[in-house]
Tab-separated table of C-alpha atoms and ligand atoms in Angstrom:
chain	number	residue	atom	x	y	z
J	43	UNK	CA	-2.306	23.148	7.630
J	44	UNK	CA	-2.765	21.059	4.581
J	45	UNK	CA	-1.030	17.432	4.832
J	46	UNK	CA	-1.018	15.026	2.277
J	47	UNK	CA	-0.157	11.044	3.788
J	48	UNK	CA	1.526	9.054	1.007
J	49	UNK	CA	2.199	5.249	0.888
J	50	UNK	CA	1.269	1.776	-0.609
J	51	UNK	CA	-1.571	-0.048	0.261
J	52	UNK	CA	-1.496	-1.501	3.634
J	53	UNK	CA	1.152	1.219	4.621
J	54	UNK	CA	-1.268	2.712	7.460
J	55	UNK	CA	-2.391	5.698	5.967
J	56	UNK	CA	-6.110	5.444	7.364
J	57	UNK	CA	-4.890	4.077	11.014
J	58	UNK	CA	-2.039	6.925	11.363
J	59	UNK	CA	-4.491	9.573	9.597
J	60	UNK	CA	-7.123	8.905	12.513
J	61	UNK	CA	-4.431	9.412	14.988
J	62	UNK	CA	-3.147	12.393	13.945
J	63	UNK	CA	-6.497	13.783	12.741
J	64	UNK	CA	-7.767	13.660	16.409
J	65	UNK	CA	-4.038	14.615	17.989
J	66	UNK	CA	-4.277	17.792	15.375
J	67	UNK	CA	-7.941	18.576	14.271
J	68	UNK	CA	-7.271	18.388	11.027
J	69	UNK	CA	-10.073	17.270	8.980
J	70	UNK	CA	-10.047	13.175	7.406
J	71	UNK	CA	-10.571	13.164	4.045
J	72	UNK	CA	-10.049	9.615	2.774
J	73	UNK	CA	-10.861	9.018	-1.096
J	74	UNK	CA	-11.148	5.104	-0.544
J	75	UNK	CA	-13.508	5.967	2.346
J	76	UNK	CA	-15.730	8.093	0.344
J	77	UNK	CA	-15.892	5.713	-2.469
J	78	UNK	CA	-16.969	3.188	-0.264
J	79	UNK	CA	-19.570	5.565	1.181
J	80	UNK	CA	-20.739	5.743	-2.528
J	81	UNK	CA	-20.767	2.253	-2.845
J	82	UNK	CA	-22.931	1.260	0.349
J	83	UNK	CA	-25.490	4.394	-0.837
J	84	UNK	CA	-25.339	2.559	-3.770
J	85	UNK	CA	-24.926	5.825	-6.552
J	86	UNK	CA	-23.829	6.271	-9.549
J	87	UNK	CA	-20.481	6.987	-8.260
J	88	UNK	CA	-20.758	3.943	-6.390
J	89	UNK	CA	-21.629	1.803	-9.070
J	90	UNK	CA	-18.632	3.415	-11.159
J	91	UNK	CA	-16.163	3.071	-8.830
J	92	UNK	CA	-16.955	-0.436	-7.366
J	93	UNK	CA	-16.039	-1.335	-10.890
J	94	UNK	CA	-12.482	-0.019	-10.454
J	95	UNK	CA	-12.290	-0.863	-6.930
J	96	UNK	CA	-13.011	-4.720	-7.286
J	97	UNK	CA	-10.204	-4.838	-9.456
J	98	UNK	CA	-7.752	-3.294	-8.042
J	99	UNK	CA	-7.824	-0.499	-10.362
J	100	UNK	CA	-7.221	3.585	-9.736
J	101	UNK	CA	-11.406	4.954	-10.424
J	102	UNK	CA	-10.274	7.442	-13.392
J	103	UNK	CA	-8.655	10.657	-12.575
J	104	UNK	CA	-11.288	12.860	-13.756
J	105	UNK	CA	-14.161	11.631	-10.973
J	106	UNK	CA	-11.639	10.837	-8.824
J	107	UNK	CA	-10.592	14.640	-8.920
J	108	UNK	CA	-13.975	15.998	-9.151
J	109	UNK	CA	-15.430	14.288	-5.967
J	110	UNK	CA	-12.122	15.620	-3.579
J	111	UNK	CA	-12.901	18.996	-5.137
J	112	UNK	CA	-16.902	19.123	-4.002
J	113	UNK	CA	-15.663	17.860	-0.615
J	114	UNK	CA	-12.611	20.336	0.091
J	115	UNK	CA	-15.156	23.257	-0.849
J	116	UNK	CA	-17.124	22.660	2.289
J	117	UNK	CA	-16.741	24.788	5.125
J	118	UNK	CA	-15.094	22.633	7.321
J	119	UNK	CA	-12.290	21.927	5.053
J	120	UNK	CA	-11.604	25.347	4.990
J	121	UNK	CA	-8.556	25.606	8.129
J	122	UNK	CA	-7.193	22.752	7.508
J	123	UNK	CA	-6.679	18.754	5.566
J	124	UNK	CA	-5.227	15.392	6.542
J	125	UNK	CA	-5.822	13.868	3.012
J	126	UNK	CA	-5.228	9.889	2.988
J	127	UNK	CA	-5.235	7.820	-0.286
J	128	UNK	CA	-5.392	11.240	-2.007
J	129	UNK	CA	-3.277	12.059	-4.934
J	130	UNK	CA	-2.381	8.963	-6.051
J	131	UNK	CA	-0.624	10.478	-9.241
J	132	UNK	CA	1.169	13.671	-10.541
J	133	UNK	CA	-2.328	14.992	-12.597
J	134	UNK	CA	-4.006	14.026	-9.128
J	135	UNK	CA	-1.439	16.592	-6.857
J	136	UNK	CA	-1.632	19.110	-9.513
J	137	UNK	CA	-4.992	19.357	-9.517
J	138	UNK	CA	-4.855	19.672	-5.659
J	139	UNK	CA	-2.415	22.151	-5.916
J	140	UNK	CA	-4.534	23.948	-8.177
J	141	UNK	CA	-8.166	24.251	-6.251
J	142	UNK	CA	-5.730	25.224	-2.761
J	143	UNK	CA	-3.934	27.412	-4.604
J	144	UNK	CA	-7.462	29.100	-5.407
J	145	UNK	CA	-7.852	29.557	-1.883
J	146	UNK	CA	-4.573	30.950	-1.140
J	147	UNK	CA	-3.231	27.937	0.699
J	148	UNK	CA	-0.872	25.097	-0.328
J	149	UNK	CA	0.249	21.637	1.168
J	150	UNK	CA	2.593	22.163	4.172
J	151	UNK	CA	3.859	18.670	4.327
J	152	UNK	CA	4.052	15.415	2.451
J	153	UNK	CA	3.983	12.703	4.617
J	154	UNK	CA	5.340	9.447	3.518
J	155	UNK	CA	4.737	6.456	5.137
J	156	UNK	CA	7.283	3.200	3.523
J	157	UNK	CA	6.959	-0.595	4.091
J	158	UNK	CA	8.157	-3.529	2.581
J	159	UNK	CA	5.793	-5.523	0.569
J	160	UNK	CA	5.870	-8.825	2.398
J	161	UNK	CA	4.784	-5.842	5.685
J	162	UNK	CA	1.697	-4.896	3.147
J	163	UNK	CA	0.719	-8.132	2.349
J	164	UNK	CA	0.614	-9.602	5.818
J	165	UNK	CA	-1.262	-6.324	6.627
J	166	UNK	CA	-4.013	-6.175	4.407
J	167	UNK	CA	-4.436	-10.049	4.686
J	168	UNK	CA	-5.432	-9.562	8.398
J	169	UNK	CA	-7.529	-6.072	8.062
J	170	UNK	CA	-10.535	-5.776	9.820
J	171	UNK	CA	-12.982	-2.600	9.733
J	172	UNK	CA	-15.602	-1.626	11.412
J	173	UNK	CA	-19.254	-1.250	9.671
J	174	UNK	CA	-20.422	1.321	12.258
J	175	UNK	CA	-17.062	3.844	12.588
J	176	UNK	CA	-14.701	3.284	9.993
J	177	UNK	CA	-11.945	2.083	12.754
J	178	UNK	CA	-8.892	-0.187	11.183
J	179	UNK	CA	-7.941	-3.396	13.550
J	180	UNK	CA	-5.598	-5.907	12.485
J	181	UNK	CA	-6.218	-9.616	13.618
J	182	UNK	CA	-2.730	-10.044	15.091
J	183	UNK	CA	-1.092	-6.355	15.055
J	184	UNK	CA	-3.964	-4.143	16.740
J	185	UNK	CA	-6.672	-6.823	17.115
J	186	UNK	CA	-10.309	-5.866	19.121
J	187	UNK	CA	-10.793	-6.694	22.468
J	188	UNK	CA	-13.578	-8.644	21.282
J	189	UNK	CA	-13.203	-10.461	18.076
J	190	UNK	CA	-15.375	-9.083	15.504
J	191	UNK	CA	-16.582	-6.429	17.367
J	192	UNK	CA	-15.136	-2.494	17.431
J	193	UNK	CA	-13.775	-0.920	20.350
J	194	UNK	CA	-15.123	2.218	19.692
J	195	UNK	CA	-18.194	1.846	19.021
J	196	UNK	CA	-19.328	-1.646	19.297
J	197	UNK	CA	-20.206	-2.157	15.464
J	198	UNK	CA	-19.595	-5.184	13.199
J	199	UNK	CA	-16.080	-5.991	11.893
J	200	UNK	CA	-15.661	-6.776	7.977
J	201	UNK	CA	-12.828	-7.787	5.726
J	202	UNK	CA	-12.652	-5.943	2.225
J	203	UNK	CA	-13.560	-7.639	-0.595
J	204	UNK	CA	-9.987	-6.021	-2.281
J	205	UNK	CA	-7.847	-7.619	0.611
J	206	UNK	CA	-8.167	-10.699	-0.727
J	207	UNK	CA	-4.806	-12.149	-2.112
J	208	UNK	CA	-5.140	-11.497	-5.856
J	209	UNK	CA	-6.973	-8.307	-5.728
J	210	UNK	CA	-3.861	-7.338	-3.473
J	211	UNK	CA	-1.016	-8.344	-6.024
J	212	UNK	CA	-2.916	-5.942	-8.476
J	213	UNK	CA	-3.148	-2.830	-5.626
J	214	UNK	CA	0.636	-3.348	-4.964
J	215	UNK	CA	1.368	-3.437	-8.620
J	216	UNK	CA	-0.523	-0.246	-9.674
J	217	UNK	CA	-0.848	1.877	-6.250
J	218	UNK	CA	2.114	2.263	-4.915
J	219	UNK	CA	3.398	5.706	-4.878
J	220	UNK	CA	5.199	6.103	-8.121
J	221	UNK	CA	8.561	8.112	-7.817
J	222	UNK	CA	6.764	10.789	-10.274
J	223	UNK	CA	4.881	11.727	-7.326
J	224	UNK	CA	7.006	11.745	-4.675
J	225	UNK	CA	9.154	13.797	-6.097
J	226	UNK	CA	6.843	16.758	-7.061
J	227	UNK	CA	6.658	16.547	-3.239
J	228	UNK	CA	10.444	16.392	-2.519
J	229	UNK	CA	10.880	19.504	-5.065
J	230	UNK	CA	8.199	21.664	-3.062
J	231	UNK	CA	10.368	21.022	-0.646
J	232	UNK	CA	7.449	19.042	1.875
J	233	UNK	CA	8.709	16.038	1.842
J	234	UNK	CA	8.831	13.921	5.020
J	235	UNK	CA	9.459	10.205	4.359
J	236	UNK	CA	8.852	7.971	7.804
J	237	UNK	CA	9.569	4.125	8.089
J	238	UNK	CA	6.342	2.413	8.589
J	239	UNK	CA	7.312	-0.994	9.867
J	240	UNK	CA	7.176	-0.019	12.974
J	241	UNK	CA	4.866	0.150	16.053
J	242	UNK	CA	1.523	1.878	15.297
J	243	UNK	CA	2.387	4.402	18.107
J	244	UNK	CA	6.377	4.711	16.771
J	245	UNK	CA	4.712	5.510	13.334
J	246	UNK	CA	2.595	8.198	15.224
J	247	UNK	CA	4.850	9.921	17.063
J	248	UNK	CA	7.945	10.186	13.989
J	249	UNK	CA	4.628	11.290	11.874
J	250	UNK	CA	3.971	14.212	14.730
J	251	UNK	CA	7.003	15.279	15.171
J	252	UNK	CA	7.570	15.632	11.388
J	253	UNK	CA	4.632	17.530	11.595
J	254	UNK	CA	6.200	20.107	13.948
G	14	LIG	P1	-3.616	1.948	4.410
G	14	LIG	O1	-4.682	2.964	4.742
G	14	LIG	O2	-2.296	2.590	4.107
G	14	LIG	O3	-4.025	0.983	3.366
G	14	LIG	P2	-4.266	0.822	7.052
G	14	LIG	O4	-4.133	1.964	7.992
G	14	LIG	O5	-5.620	0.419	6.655
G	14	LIG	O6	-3.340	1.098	5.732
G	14	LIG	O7	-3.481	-0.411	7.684
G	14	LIG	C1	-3.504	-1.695	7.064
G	14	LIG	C2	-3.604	-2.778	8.149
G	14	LIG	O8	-2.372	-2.830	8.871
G	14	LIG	C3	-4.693	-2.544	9.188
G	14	LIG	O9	-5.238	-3.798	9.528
G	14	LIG	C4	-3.961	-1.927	10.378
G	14	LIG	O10	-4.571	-2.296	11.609
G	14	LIG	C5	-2.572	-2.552	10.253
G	14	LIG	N1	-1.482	-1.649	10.633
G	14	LIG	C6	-1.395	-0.311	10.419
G	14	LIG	N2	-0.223	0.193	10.882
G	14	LIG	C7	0.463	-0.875	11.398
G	14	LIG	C8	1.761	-1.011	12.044
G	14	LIG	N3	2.582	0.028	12.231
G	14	LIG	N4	2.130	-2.268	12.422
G	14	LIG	C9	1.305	-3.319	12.231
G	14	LIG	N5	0.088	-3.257	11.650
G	14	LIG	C10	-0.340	-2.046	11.238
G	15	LIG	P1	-5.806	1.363	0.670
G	15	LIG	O1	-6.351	1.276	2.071
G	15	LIG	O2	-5.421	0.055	0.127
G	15	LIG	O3	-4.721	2.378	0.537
G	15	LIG	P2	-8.059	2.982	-0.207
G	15	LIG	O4	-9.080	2.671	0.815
G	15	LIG	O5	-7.338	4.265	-0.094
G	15	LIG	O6	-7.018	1.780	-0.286
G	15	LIG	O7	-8.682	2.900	-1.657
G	15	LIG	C1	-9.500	1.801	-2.052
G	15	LIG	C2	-9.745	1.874	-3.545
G	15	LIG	O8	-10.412	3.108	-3.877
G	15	LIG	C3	-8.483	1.869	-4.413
G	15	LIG	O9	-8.059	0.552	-4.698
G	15	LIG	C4	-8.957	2.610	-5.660
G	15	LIG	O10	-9.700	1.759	-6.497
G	15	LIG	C5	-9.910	3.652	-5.085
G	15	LIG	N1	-9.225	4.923	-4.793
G	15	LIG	C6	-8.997	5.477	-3.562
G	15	LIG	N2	-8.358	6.644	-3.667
G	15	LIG	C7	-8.169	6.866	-4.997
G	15	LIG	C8	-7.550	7.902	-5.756
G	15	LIG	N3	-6.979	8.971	-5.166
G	15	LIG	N4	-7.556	7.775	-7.112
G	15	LIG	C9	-8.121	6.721	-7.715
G	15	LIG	N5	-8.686	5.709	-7.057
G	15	LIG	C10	-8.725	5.760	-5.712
G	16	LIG	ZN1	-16.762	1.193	15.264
């Protein structure tokens, strides 16, 4: 099964995405994850999109594109994708469409996750990742047992340079999923749209059972 998880920024694409990832076995495949990869290894990538990223800014289509495509041609990709933060545009899904179509498989479901934008912005303000794993916590809404520290694995908590406020405005401006896109969704007829201010564990279930 190929799933593609839709929504603004702060939404909960990357919490729900690890949920359902290890309730499913469907491979993670984040695009802001592997951009930050890129970034700590310090590559060219990295250097390239850190310049987007800081701002706020989509990292152009074109390496954008070409980086999911390397990454869905390994073997492990192969059965099956939970792709977060991937397409973020119409060229982006049709070029998705495109490289599963060359393996004979398609997306099964669109799975999109809605909040309100005050939601977003109280969400990203309080975001908190771990160094070590990757794991989401939220200060107030799913906060460590010990602050700073991740549950999982013990590593360091950080805060995101691009949750800070204006970097934010700019994200919520230019990355929220434009109606272009959900609609080539809604006309493949995979649409799923699931109300996201709710419990972490409400948003997991609704996004299971539309899963189904
Ligand atoms: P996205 O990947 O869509 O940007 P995240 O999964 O990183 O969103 O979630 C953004 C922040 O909001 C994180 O700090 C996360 O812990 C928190 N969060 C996620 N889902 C919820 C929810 N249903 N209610 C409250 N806080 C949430
Ligand atoms: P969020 O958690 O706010 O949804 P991500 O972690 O998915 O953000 O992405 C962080 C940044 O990486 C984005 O602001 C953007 O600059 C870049 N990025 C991630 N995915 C894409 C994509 N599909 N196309 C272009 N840029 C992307
Ligand atoms: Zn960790």
């Amino acid at each position: 099964m190929f799933v593609v998880l839709l929504g603004p920024p702060g939404a909960g694409k990357g919490t729900q995405a690890e949920r359902i990832a290890k309730a499913t076995g469907l491979l993670h495949v984040s695009t802001g994850d592997m951009f930050r990869e890129h970034v700590r290894n310090e590559t060219e990538l990295g250097q390239l999109a850190k310049s987007y990223m800081d701002k706020g800014e989509l990292v152009p289509d074109e390496v954008t594109i070409s980086m999911l495509n390397e990454r869905i041609s390994r073997d492990d990709a192969s059965e099956g994708v939970m792709f977060d933060g991937f397409p973020r545009n119409v060229p982006q899904a049709k070029a998705l469409d495109d490289a599963l179509a060359e393996r004979a498989k398609k997306i099964d479901r669109a799975l999109l996750i809605s909040a309100r934008d005050e939601e977003l912005v109280s969400r990203l303000s309080g975001r908190w990742i771990c160094r070590q794993c990757g794991r989401l916590f939220h200060e107030r809404f799913d906060p460590p047992a010990e602050a700073g520290k991740c549950d999982a694995c013990g590593g360091e908590l950080y805060q995101r340079d691009d949750d800070k406020a204006d970097v934010v405005r700019t994200r919520l401006e230019k990355q929220k999923p434009a109606p272009e896109l959900i609609d080539h969704y809604r006309q493949a007829g995979v649409l799923h749209e699931v109300d996201g201010e709710r419990s972490i564990d409400e948003v997991t279930t609704a996004l299971l059972e539309a899963l189904r």
